[in-house]
Amino acid sequence: MTTITGVQVFDVRFPTSLSQDGSDAMNKDGDYSAAYVVLDTDDPTLAGYGFTFTIGRGNDLAAEAARQRAQSLIGRDVAELVGDLGAAYRGLASDSQLRWLGPEKGVVHLAMAAVMNALWDLAARRAGKPLWQMLVEMTPEQLVDAADLRYLSDVLTREQAIALLAEMEPTRLERIAELKARGGYPCYTTSAGWLGYSDEKLRRLLQEAVDEGYRHVKLKVGADVEDDVRRLRIAREVIGWDAKLMIDANQVWDVPEAIEWIDRLAEFEPYWIEEPTSPDDVLGHAAIRKAVAPIGVATGEHGMNRVLFKQMFQAGAIDFCQLDAARLASVNEILSVYLMAKMFDVPVCPHAGGVGLCELVQHLSIFDYVAVSGTLEGRVTEFVDHLHEHFTDPCVVKGGSYTLPSRPGYSAQMHEESVAAYSYPNGSMWSADPSS
Amino acid sequence: MTTITGVQVFDVRFPTSLSQDGSDAMNKDGDYSAAYVVLDTDDPTLAGYGFTFTIGRGNDLAAEAARQRAQSLIGRDVAELVGDLGAAYRGLASDSQLRWLGPEKGVVHLAMAAVMNALWDLAARRAGKPLWQMLVEMTPEQLVDAADLRYLSDVLTREQAIALLAEMEPTRLERIAELKARGGYPCYTTSAGWLGYSDEKLRRLLQEAVDEGYRHVKLKVGADVEDDVRRLRIAREVIGWDAKLMIDANQVWDVPEAIEWIDRLAEFEPYWIEEPTSPDDVLGHAAIRKAVAPIGVATGEHGMNRVLFKQMFQAGAIDFCQLDAARLASVNEILSVYLMAKMFDVPVCPHAGGVGLCELVQHLSIFDYVAVSGTLEGRVTEFVDHLHEHFTDPCVVKGGSYTLPSRPGYSAQMHEESVAAYSYPNGSMWSADPSS
């Protein structure tokens, strides 16, 4: 019997604020960070790696919450845990004292994501398969057993969830072959459009994106409307009018302001406006969507839990669902969002970037195509070319597509040297003063 | 010039799980806790006291988040801070790295509540007035300057907010006199109805509540429907059919299950059903409300922020707004919720109980009556008779009313001996093993 022998938690921070990587109208100085969890076992060849993503201060809170969340796993039988990941999830979620601090949102929920991501990684490593493959080999009943359907039965019952998955089951292998043939799952790049970049850098990075084969690019907006007009004009000059141009306001507007501002930018024909207002504002997004059509409305990277997404779908509030693999409580909750998205016919285009989010979402998008949605129509997954060098199995993007991961796990393991160097505040990159 | 010289933060926990005080269908073993903040100044007679409320594990996370939140206050001029509490709030809220962990929800938002509660307490102490009085002596413009109206302008503009307050301003003094004449602000008791109590204890406590003058009592439901039927039958036997009987499910149901269960209990004519489902589910509450009328729907103790309440009002989802004084980000955010409630004509009946929540909400309810709503119709504030002995200025409830606090501050200060004894894990009440 293999058991979990311990939990290691690391507060890993990268000083990205120095280069303005990741800068937008709301988040001007993020230090991309991971609350990183390692579940050790008494099998020296087997461990689980997971994390949640933050942007600096408070990453210690997420790490400590993850440590507390994971304590009850110590001493547990690995086979039993990974044999019923729904039960493992419900066990962790049943801590009513920690639940009070959310419920199911904020630091304690980010911590659930980190711990369950490590457990799903452990399960896939033990199975010797990349996570996406492990998922697409599970039966509809097994997948639904793992999903968190609590509070969703007014839109999605267990029976409906199984039926949705069963419908796509006979043709799963065809879609795996199709994805391999087309070079992977389509993605878009945000690397060009951070708000802190100069016009020259913007133009150069956009040209590079076009040259690399991207048909979608995204720019940050929302700090100054005249700047936005100028930057979007540059973007259209470089990418032309056939490529898709997305814009992202990172929650800076009230609802009426959003409608007015987007109207001003409509001449550049944005494909979507992302995070136009508070991520909690279901009815606000619905109002904005109605007002700015045919520009699509996208949100989800701060979508706190499945109950929020349920309402986004019910209210017809979004054209694109941008779930986050480290904010939702891992595959258990993400499965439910994918199933609801399928039911409401909303494409899921996961948020990525940050630290390691690209590594995670590639598995989710492939699973979605193969086992849930069965289509690439309107689907494109975010890709940001930052910090992949710190992962042992970094995502590989070629010609605007994520190639299919082949190594066991959820691609969530970081190099030990990276964890050591960037651990805050005592890693060598911090104690040596990264600004000097 | 008086400046803030330091921040002390305490993880204070009371072992309430031992007596099943506070037990309900979701929270079976809470240890009522406070992440308690003291803002010290260089004036030895002046400090500010505040807290947020949790139910045990993770209270350390809230305390540490409060410590981090409050760091930027050290060295600041007290007069400047309390002279513009809106600016102080926006300054703390502008930390985009901490914001990422919510935004505006969960641990980092609870921490905002704790710190800003201490700052409002400090302001009222410095003014030599109880908080409610300080608030009712502020002009409409001053109150709105303090309020957090971000993301609300689709339902409430600054101008509308000022107009709402201005309308009630000329008659404020009359209502203060009326409240004093009637013995204070009306409240109801939850002390009788915890789920872990025996039928005999339930019957005895209900009789005591009636004898003490309460016209409203509340029972926990949702664990077992047959138990609920039996307990509600006992309640009606004791309190009769003229008194109001509220029931509280603490989020245990999905939407269809809520409707079915409440239908089963309708014969006992509940005045409201509280927390029938996920606190995040605006559209779910709206559906339940429609189905169970004329039974009212109440929620809010887990209402994470003003954007959630905005939508609850917009969707016609609730009959009673139960905002929480330690979950919303103090008076700054609470003001906005009161103003929206006024605009949508929804009575606010604040959540209380826990640790010190009664001490806080009495100020808010009095302020609401005097300066915002101007009516007691449908208003009744929660009261639970637990743990008041640990506060230096405990609330005084007589004949089913909160009497008006008269001492300076927000009634948020705890006895130093209590803080020391119940500090976790090293206070004498914990290190001595409270279960023995």
CSV table of C-alpha atoms in Angstrom, one decimal, chain A:
chain,number,residue,atom,x,y,z
A,1,MET,CA,0.0,0.0,0.0
A,2,THR,CA,1.3,3.5,-0.9
A,3,THR,CA,0.3,6.3,1.5
A,4,ILE,CA,0.7,10.0,1.5
A,5,THR,CA,3.5,10.7,4.0
A,6,GLY,CA,3.6,14.5,4.0
A,7,VAL,CA,2.7,17.8,2.5
A,8,GLN,CA,5.2,20.4,1.4
A,9,VAL,CA,4.0,23.9,0.6
A,10,PHE,CA,6.1,26.7,-1.0
A,11,ASP,CA,5.5,30.4,-1.5
A,12,VAL,CA,7.1,30.9,-4.9
A,13,ARG,CA,7.1,34.4,-6.3
A,14,PHE,CA,8.6,35.7,-9.6
A,15,PRO,CA,9.5,39.4,-9.7
A,16,THR,CA,7.5,40.1,-12.9
A,17,SER,CA,6.6,43.6,-11.8
A,18,LEU,CA,10.1,44.7,-12.7
A,19,SER,CA,9.4,44.1,-16.4
A,20,GLN,CA,5.7,45.1,-16.4
A,21,ASP,CA,4.9,41.6,-17.7
A,22,GLY,CA,1.3,41.1,-16.8
A,23,SER,CA,0.5,44.7,-16.3
A,24,ASP,CA,-3.1,45.8,-17.0
A,25,ALA,CA,-5.5,48.5,-15.9
A,26,MET,CA,-6.3,46.9,-12.6
A,27,ASN,CA,-3.0,45.1,-11.8
A,28,LYS,CA,-0.1,47.4,-12.4
A,29,ASP,CA,2.6,45.6,-10.5
A,30,GLY,CA,1.9,41.9,-10.1
A,31,ASP,CA,4.7,39.5,-9.0
A,32,TYR,CA,3.4,36.3,-10.6
A,33,SER,CA,3.4,33.7,-7.8
A,34,ALA,CA,2.4,30.2,-7.0
A,35,ALA,CA,1.3,28.6,-3.8
A,36,TYR,CA,2.9,25.3,-4.7
A,37,VAL,CA,2.0,22.0,-3.1
A,38,VAL,CA,3.9,18.7,-3.1
A,39,LEU,CA,2.1,15.6,-1.8
A,40,ASP,CA,4.8,13.1,-0.9
A,41,THR,CA,4.3,9.4,-0.7
A,42,ASP,CA,6.3,6.5,0.6
A,43,ASP,CA,7.0,5.5,-2.9
A,44,PRO,CA,10.1,7.6,-3.8
A,45,THR,CA,9.1,7.6,-7.5
A,46,LEU,CA,5.6,9.0,-6.8
A,47,ALA,CA,4.5,12.5,-5.7
A,48,GLY,CA,1.7,14.9,-6.7
A,49,TYR,CA,2.4,18.5,-7.6
A,50,GLY,CA,-0.2,21.3,-7.7
A,51,PHE,CA,-0.5,25.0,-7.2
A,52,THR,CA,-2.8,28.0,-7.2
A,53,PHE,CA,-1.8,31.3,-8.9
A,54,THR,CA,-1.6,34.7,-7.2
A,55,ILE,CA,0.2,37.9,-8.1
A,56,GLY,CA,2.4,38.5,-5.0
A,57,ARG,CA,1.5,39.7,-1.5
A,58,GLY,CA,-0.9,37.2,0.1
A,59,ASN,CA,0.6,34.2,-1.6
A,60,ASP,CA,1.7,33.2,1.8
A,61,LEU,CA,-1.9,33.1,2.9
A,62,ALA,CA,-2.8,30.8,0.0
A,63,ALA,CA,0.1,28.6,0.8
A,64,GLU,CA,-0.8,28.4,4.5
A,65,ALA,CA,-4.4,27.7,3.7
A,66,ALA,CA,-3.3,24.9,1.3
A,67,ARG,CA,-1.1,23.4,4.1
A,68,GLN,CA,-4.1,23.4,6.4
A,69,ARG,CA,-6.4,22.0,3.7
A,70,ALA,CA,-4.0,19.1,2.9
A,71,GLN,CA,-3.3,18.0,6.5
A,72,SER,CA,-6.1,15.4,6.5
A,73,LEU,CA,-4.5,13.7,3.5
A,74,ILE,CA,-1.5,12.6,5.4
A,75,GLY,CA,-1.5,8.9,6.1
A,76,ARG,CA,-4.2,8.2,3.5
A,77,ASP,CA,-4.0,5.3,1.1
A,78,VAL,CA,-3.1,6.7,-2.4
A,79,ALA,CA,-5.0,4.0,-4.2
A,80,GLU,CA,-8.2,4.8,-2.3
A,81,LEU,CA,-7.8,8.6,-2.8
A,82,VAL,CA,-7.2,8.5,-6.5
A,83,GLY,CA,-9.7,5.7,-6.9
A,84,ASP,CA,-12.5,8.2,-5.8
A,85,LEU,CA,-11.4,11.7,-6.4
A,86,GLY,CA,-14.9,12.9,-5.9
A,87,ALA,CA,-14.9,11.5,-2.3
A,88,ALA,CA,-11.4,13.0,-1.7
A,89,TYR,CA,-12.7,16.4,-2.8
A,90,ARG,CA,-15.9,16.2,-0.7
A,91,GLY,CA,-13.8,15.2,2.3
A,92,LEU,CA,-11.6,18.3,2.0
A,93,ALA,CA,-14.6,20.5,1.2
A,94,SER,CA,-16.5,19.3,4.3
A,95,ASP,CA,-14.4,21.2,6.7
A,96,SER,CA,-17.1,23.6,7.9
A,97,GLN,CA,-14.7,25.8,9.8
A,98,LEU,CA,-12.6,26.6,6.7
A,99,ARG,CA,-15.8,26.8,4.6
A,100,TRP,CA,-16.9,29.7,6.7
A,101,LEU,CA,-14.0,31.8,5.3
A,102,GLY,CA,-15.5,31.6,1.8
A,103,PRO,CA,-17.7,29.8,1.4
A,104,GLU,CA,-16.1,28.3,-1.8
A,105,LYS,CA,-14.3,31.5,-2.7
A,106,GLY,CA,-11.2,33.5,-1.9
A,107,VAL,CA,-8.1,32.2,-0.2
A,108,VAL,CA,-9.6,28.9,1.1
A,109,HIS,CA,-11.0,28.1,-2.4
A,110,LEU,CA,-7.7,28.9,-4.1
A,111,ALA,CA,-6.1,26.5,-1.5
A,112,MET,CA,-8.6,23.8,-2.5
A,113,ALA,CA,-7.5,24.3,-6.1
A,114,ALA,CA,-3.9,23.9,-5.2
A,115,VAL,CA,-4.4,20.7,-3.1
A,116,MET,CA,-6.8,19.0,-5.5
A,117,ASN,CA,-4.6,20.0,-8.5
A,118,ALA,CA,-1.8,18.1,-6.7
A,119,LEU,CA,-4.1,15.1,-6.1
A,120,TRP,CA,-5.2,15.0,-9.8
A,121,ASP,CA,-1.6,15.3,-10.8
A,122,LEU,CA,-0.8,12.4,-8.4
A,123,ALA,CA,-3.6,10.3,-9.9
A,124,ALA,CA,-2.4,10.8,-13.5
A,125,ARG,CA,1.2,10.1,-12.6
A,126,ARG,CA,0.2,6.9,-10.8
A,127,ALA,CA,-1.8,6.0,-13.9
A,128,GLY,CA,1.3,6.8,-16.1
A,129,LYS,CA,-0.8,9.1,-18.3
A,130,PRO,CA,-1.1,12.8,-19.0
A,131,LEU,CA,-4.1,14.1,-17.2
A,132,TRP,CA,-6.1,14.8,-20.4
A,133,GLN,CA,-5.7,11.1,-21.4
A,134,MET,CA,-6.7,9.8,-18.0
A,135,LEU,CA,-9.8,12.0,-18.1
A,136,VAL,CA,-10.9,10.9,-21.6
A,137,GLU,CA,-10.5,7.3,-20.6
A,138,MET,CA,-12.9,7.7,-17.7
A,139,THR,CA,-16.6,6.7,-18.2
A,140,PRO,CA,-19.3,9.3,-18.1
A,141,GLU,CA,-20.3,7.9,-14.7
A,142,GLN,CA,-16.8,8.1,-13.3
A,143,LEU,CA,-16.4,11.7,-14.5
A,144,VAL,CA,-19.8,12.7,-13.0
A,145,ASP,CA,-18.9,11.0,-9.7
A,146,ALA,CA,-15.8,13.2,-9.6
A,147,ALA,CA,-17.7,16.4,-10.5
A,148,ASP,CA,-19.1,18.8,-7.8
A,149,LEU,CA,-22.7,19.2,-8.8
A,150,ARG,CA,-23.8,20.7,-5.5
A,151,TYR,CA,-26.1,23.7,-6.0
A,152,LEU,CA,-26.4,23.0,-9.7
A,153,SER,CA,-29.4,20.7,-9.9
A,154,ASP,CA,-31.8,23.5,-11.1
A,155,VAL,CA,-29.8,23.5,-14.3
A,156,LEU,CA,-27.9,20.2,-14.4
A,157,THR,CA,-28.8,16.9,-12.8
A,158,ARG,CA,-26.6,13.9,-12.4
A,159,GLU,CA,-28.6,12.1,-15.1
A,160,GLN,CA,-28.3,15.0,-17.5
A,161,ALA,CA,-24.6,15.2,-16.9
A,162,ILE,CA,-24.1,11.6,-17.7
A,163,ALA,CA,-26.2,11.8,-20.8
A,164,LEU,CA,-24.2,14.8,-22.1
A,165,LEU,CA,-20.9,12.9,-21.7
A,166,ALA,CA,-22.4,9.6,-23.0
A,167,GLU,CA,-23.5,11.3,-26.2
A,168,MET,CA,-19.8,12.1,-27.1
A,169,GLU,CA,-18.3,8.9,-25.8
A,170,PRO,CA,-18.4,6.7,-28.9
A,171,THR,CA,-16.5,9.3,-31.0
A,172,ARG,CA,-13.7,10.3,-28.5
A,173,LEU,CA,-10.9,8.5,-30.3
A,174,GLU,CA,-11.8,10.2,-33.6
A,175,ARG,CA,-11.3,13.6,-32.0
A,176,ILE,CA,-8.0,12.7,-30.4
A,177,ALA,CA,-6.8,11.7,-33.8
A,178,GLU,CA,-8.1,15.0,-35.3
A,179,LEU,CA,-6.4,17.1,-32.7
A,180,LYS,CA,-3.1,15.3,-33.3
A,181,ALA,CA,-3.5,15.8,-37.0
A,182,ARG,CA,-4.1,19.5,-36.8
A,183,GLY,CA,-1.1,20.0,-34.4
A,184,GLY,CA,-3.0,20.4,-31.2
A,185,TYR,CA,-5.5,22.7,-29.6
A,186,PRO,CA,-5.8,26.3,-30.9
A,187,CYS,CA,-4.6,29.1,-28.7
A,188,TYR,CA,-4.2,32.9,-28.8
A,189,THR,CA,-1.5,35.1,-27.3
A,190,THR,CA,-1.6,37.9,-24.8
A,191,SER,CA,2.1,38.3,-24.6
A,192,ALA,CA,2.0,41.3,-26.9
A,193,GLY,CA,-0.6,43.5,-25.3
A,194,TRP,CA,0.3,44.3,-21.7
A,195,LEU,CA,-0.5,47.8,-20.8
A,196,GLY,CA,2.9,48.7,-19.5
A,197,TYR,CA,4.6,48.1,-22.9
A,198,SER,CA,5.6,50.9,-25.3
A,199,ASP,CA,4.0,51.3,-28.7
A,200,GLU,CA,7.2,50.1,-30.3
A,201,LYS,CA,7.3,47.0,-28.2
A,202,LEU,CA,3.6,46.4,-28.8
A,203,ARG,CA,4.1,46.7,-32.6
A,204,ARG,CA,7.1,44.4,-32.6
A,205,LEU,CA,5.4,41.7,-30.4
A,206,LEU,CA,2.2,41.8,-32.5
A,207,GLN,CA,4.3,41.3,-35.7
A,208,GLU,CA,6.0,38.4,-34.0
A,209,ALA,CA,2.7,36.9,-33.1
A,210,VAL,CA,1.4,37.1,-36.7
A,211,ASP,CA,4.7,35.6,-37.9
A,212,GLU,CA,4.3,32.7,-35.5
A,213,GLY,CA,0.9,31.9,-36.9
A,214,TYR,CA,-1.5,33.4,-34.4
A,215,ARG,CA,-4.9,34.3,-35.7
A,216,HIS,CA,-6.1,35.8,-32.4
A,217,VAL,CA,-4.3,38.4,-30.2
A,218,LYS,CA,-5.4,40.2,-27.1
A,219,LEU,CA,-4.7,43.7,-25.8
A,220,LYS,CA,-5.2,45.2,-22.4
A,221,VAL,CA,-7.5,48.3,-22.3
A,222,GLY,CA,-9.3,50.5,-19.8
A,223,ALA,CA,-6.7,52.9,-18.3
A,224,ASP,CA,-7.1,55.7,-20.8
A,225,VAL,CA,-9.5,55.6,-23.8
A,226,GLU,CA,-7.3,57.7,-26.1
A,227,ASP,CA,-4.4,55.4,-25.4
A,228,ASP,CA,-6.7,52.4,-26.2
A,229,VAL,CA,-7.7,53.9,-29.5
A,230,ARG,CA,-4.1,54.5,-30.4
A,231,ARG,CA,-3.0,51.0,-29.4
A,232,LEU,CA,-5.9,49.3,-31.1
A,233,ARG,CA,-5.2,51.2,-34.3
A,234,ILE,CA,-1.6,49.9,-34.2
A,235,ALA,CA,-2.9,46.4,-33.6
A,236,ARG,CA,-5.2,46.5,-36.6
A,237,GLU,CA,-2.3,47.9,-38.7
A,238,VAL,CA,-0.2,45.0,-37.8
A,239,ILE,CA,-2.6,42.1,-37.7
A,240,GLY,CA,-5.1,43.3,-40.4
A,241,TRP,CA,-8.8,42.9,-40.2
A,242,ASP,CA,-9.1,39.1,-40.7
A,243,ALA,CA,-7.3,38.1,-37.5
A,244,LYS,CA,-9.4,38.3,-34.3
A,245,LEU,CA,-8.6,41.1,-31.9
A,246,MET,CA,-9.7,40.7,-28.3
A,247,ILE,CA,-9.6,43.4,-25.6
A,248,ASP,CA,-9.4,43.0,-21.8
A,249,ALA,CA,-10.4,45.6,-19.3
A,250,ASN,CA,-9.6,43.6,-16.1
A,251,GLN,CA,-12.7,44.8,-14.2
A,252,VAL,CA,-12.0,48.5,-14.2
A,253,TRP,CA,-15.4,49.8,-15.3
A,254,ASP,CA,-18.9,50.2,-13.8
A,255,VAL,CA,-21.6,48.9,-16.1
A,256,PRO,CA,-22.6,52.2,-17.7
A,257,GLU,CA,-19.0,53.2,-18.2
A,258,ALA,CA,-18.2,49.8,-19.8
A,259,ILE,CA,-20.9,50.3,-22.4
A,260,GLU,CA,-19.8,53.8,-23.2
A,261,TRP,CA,-16.1,52.9,-23.4
A,262,ILE,CA,-16.6,49.8,-25.5
A,263,ASP,CA,-18.8,51.8,-27.9
A,264,ARG,CA,-15.8,54.1,-28.4
A,265,LEU,CA,-13.6,51.1,-29.3
A,266,ALA,CA,-16.2,49.3,-31.5
A,267,GLU,CA,-14.7,50.6,-34.7
A,268,PHE,CA,-11.8,48.2,-34.2
A,269,GLU,CA,-14.2,45.3,-34.3
A,270,PRO,CA,-13.1,43.5,-31.1
A,271,TYR,CA,-14.0,39.8,-31.0
A,272,TRP,CA,-14.6,40.0,-27.3
A,273,ILE,CA,-14.4,42.4,-24.4
A,274,GLU,CA,-13.0,40.6,-21.4
A,275,GLU,CA,-13.7,41.4,-17.8
A,276,PRO,CA,-15.6,44.6,-18.5
A,277,THR,CA,-16.7,45.0,-14.8
A,278,SER,CA,-16.7,43.2,-11.4
A,279,PRO,CA,-16.4,39.5,-12.0
A,280,ASP,CA,-19.2,38.9,-9.5
A,281,ASP,CA,-21.7,40.9,-11.5
A,282,VAL,CA,-23.8,38.4,-13.4
A,283,LEU,CA,-26.6,40.9,-14.2
A,284,GLY,CA,-24.1,43.6,-15.1
A,285,HIS,CA,-22.4,41.3,-17.6
A,286,ALA,CA,-25.8,40.5,-19.1
A,287,ALA,CA,-26.6,44.2,-19.5
A,288,ILE,CA,-23.3,44.9,-21.1
A,289,ARG,CA,-23.6,41.9,-23.4
A,290,LYS,CA,-27.0,43.1,-24.6
A,291,ALA,CA,-25.7,46.7,-25.2
A,292,VAL,CA,-22.4,45.9,-27.0
A,293,ALA,CA,-23.5,43.0,-29.3
A,294,PRO,CA,-22.1,41.8,-31.7
A,295,ILE,CA,-19.0,42.3,-29.6
A,296,GLY,CA,-18.8,39.2,-27.4
A,297,VAL,CA,-18.5,39.4,-23.6
A,298,ALA,CA,-16.0,37.2,-21.9
A,299,THR,CA,-15.2,36.6,-18.2
A,300,GLY,CA,-14.1,33.9,-15.8
A,301,GLU,CA,-10.5,34.3,-14.7
A,302,HIS,CA,-11.9,35.6,-11.4
A,303,GLY,CA,-15.0,33.5,-11.6
A,304,MET,CA,-15.0,32.3,-8.0
A,305,ASN,CA,-16.9,29.0,-8.3
A,306,ARG,CA,-19.4,26.9,-10.2
A,307,VAL,CA,-22.4,28.8,-8.7
A,308,LEU,CA,-21.3,32.0,-10.3
A,309,PHE,CA,-20.8,30.3,-13.7
A,310,LYS,CA,-24.2,28.7,-13.4
A,311,GLN,CA,-25.8,32.1,-13.2
A,312,MET,CA,-23.6,33.5,-16.0
A,313,PHE,CA,-25.1,30.8,-18.2
A,314,GLN,CA,-28.7,31.2,-16.9
A,315,ALA,CA,-28.7,34.9,-17.4
A,316,GLY,CA,-27.2,34.8,-20.9
A,317,ALA,CA,-24.4,37.0,-19.5
A,318,ILE,CA,-21.4,35.8,-21.5
A,319,ASP,CA,-20.4,34.7,-25.0
A,320,PHE,CA,-17.1,33.1,-23.8
A,321,CYS,CA,-16.4,31.3,-20.5
A,322,GLN,CA,-12.9,31.8,-19.3
A,323,LEU,CA,-12.6,29.4,-16.4
A,324,ASP,CA,-9.4,29.4,-14.4
A,325,ALA,CA,-7.7,26.1,-13.5
A,326,ALA,CA,-6.2,27.4,-10.3
A,327,ARG,CA,-9.2,29.4,-9.0
A,328,LEU,CA,-12.0,26.9,-9.5
A,329,ALA,CA,-11.4,23.9,-7.1
A,330,SER,CA,-9.6,21.8,-9.7
A,331,VAL,CA,-11.0,19.2,-12.1
A,332,ASN,CA,-13.9,18.4,-9.7
A,333,GLU,CA,-15.4,21.8,-10.1
A,334,ILE,CA,-14.2,22.5,-13.6
A,335,LEU,CA,-15.9,19.4,-14.9
A,336,SER,CA,-19.2,20.9,-13.7
A,337,VAL,CA,-18.6,24.2,-15.5
A,338,TYR,CA,-17.7,22.4,-18.7
A,339,LEU,CA,-20.9,20.4,-18.5
A,340,MET,CA,-23.0,23.5,-17.9
A,341,ALA,CA,-21.3,25.3,-20.7
A,342,LYS,CA,-22.1,22.4,-23.0
A,343,MET,CA,-25.7,22.5,-21.9
A,344,PHE,CA,-26.0,26.3,-22.5
A,345,ASP,CA,-23.9,26.1,-25.7
A,346,VAL,CA,-21.2,28.6,-24.4
A,347,PRO,CA,-17.7,28.0,-25.6
A,348,VAL,CA,-15.1,27.6,-22.9
A,349,CYS,CA,-11.8,29.5,-23.6
A,350,PRO,CA,-9.8,29.0,-20.4
A,351,HIS,CA,-7.8,31.8,-18.8
A,352,ALA,CA,-4.1,31.1,-18.8
A,353,GLY,CA,-0.8,32.8,-18.4
A,354,GLY,CA,0.3,33.6,-14.8
A,355,VAL,CA,2.5,30.8,-13.4
A,356,GLY,CA,1.8,27.4,-14.9
A,357,LEU,CA,-1.8,28.1,-15.9
A,358,CYS,CA,-0.9,27.3,-19.6
A,359,GLU,CA,0.5,23.9,-18.4
A,360,LEU,CA,-2.8,23.1,-16.7
A,361,VAL,CA,-5.4,24.4,-19.2
A,362,GLN,CA,-4.0,22.5,-22.2
A,363,HIS,CA,-5.2,19.3,-20.5
A,364,LEU,CA,-8.6,20.8,-19.8
A,365,SER,CA,-9.1,22.1,-23.3
A,366,ILE,CA,-8.1,18.8,-24.9
A,367,PHE,CA,-10.5,17.0,-22.6
A,368,ASP,CA,-13.3,19.4,-23.4
A,369,TYR,CA,-12.9,18.9,-27.1
A,370,VAL,CA,-12.6,15.1,-26.9
A,371,ALA,CA,-15.2,14.3,-24.3
A,372,VAL,CA,-17.6,17.2,-23.8
A,373,SER,CA,-18.0,19.9,-26.4
A,374,GLY,CA,-16.8,18.0,-29.5
A,375,THR,CA,-16.2,21.2,-31.3
A,376,LEU,CA,-13.5,23.8,-31.8
A,377,GLU,CA,-16.0,26.4,-33.0
A,378,GLY,CA,-15.5,29.6,-31.1
A,379,ARG,CA,-12.8,27.9,-28.9
A,380,VAL,CA,-9.4,29.3,-28.4
A,381,THR,CA,-7.3,28.9,-25.2
A,382,GLU,CA,-5.1,31.6,-23.8
A,383,PHE,CA,-1.3,31.3,-24.1
A,384,VAL,CA,1.2,33.6,-22.6
A,385,ASP,CA,4.9,32.9,-23.1
A,386,HIS,CA,6.2,33.5,-19.6
A,387,LEU,CA,7.8,31.4,-16.9
A,388,HIS,CA,7.4,28.0,-18.6
A,389,GLU,CA,11.1,27.3,-18.1
A,390,HIS,CA,10.4,26.7,-14.5
A,391,PHE,CA,8.3,23.6,-15.2
A,392,THR,CA,9.6,20.1,-15.8
A,393,ASP,CA,7.1,19.4,-18.5
A,394,PRO,CA,6.4,22.8,-20.1
A,395,CYS,CA,3.6,23.2,-22.6
A,396,VAL,CA,4.7,23.2,-26.2
A,397,VAL,CA,3.0,25.7,-28.5
A,398,LYS,CA,3.6,25.6,-32.2
A,399,GLY,CA,1.8,27.5,-35.0
A,400,GLY,CA,-0.8,28.8,-32.6
A,401,SER,CA,-1.7,25.5,-31.1
A,402,TYR,CA,-1.0,23.6,-27.8
A,403,THR,CA,0.5,20.3,-28.8
A,404,LEU,CA,-0.8,17.3,-26.8
A,405,PRO,CA,1.1,16.6,-23.6
A,406,SER,CA,2.5,13.1,-23.5
A,407,ARG,CA,4.2,12.8,-20.1
A,408,PRO,CA,2.3,11.5,-17.0
A,409,GLY,CA,0.6,14.0,-14.8
A,410,TYR,CA,-1.0,17.5,-14.9
A,411,SER,CA,2.3,19.2,-16.1
A,412,ALA,CA,2.2,20.9,-12.7
A,413,GLN,CA,5.7,20.1,-11.4
A,414,MET,CA,8.2,22.9,-11.1
A,415,HIS,CA,12.0,22.4,-11.1
A,416,GLU,CA,13.3,22.1,-7.6
A,417,GLU,CA,16.0,24.7,-8.4
A,418,SER,CA,13.2,27.2,-9.4
A,419,VAL,CA,11.2,26.5,-6.3
A,420,ALA,CA,14.3,27.1,-4.2
A,421,ALA,CA,15.5,30.2,-6.0
A,422,TYR,CA,12.2,31.9,-6.1
A,423,SER,CA,10.8,30.9,-2.6
A,424,TYR,CA,9.8,34.1,-0.8
A,425,PRO,CA,11.4,35.7,1.0
A,426,ASN,CA,14.4,33.5,1.5
A,427,GLY,CA,15.1,32.1,-2.0
A,428,SER,CA,18.3,33.4,-3.7
A,429,MET,CA,16.3,35.5,-6.2
A,430,TRP,CA,14.7,37.5,-3.4
A,431,SER,CA,17.3,37.6,-0.7
A,432,ALA,CA,19.7,38.9,-3.3
A,433,ASP,CA,17.3,41.8,-4.0
A,434,PRO,CA,15.9,41.2,-7.5
A,435,SER,CA,15.6,44.9,-8.3
A,436,SER,CA,19.4,45.4,-8.2
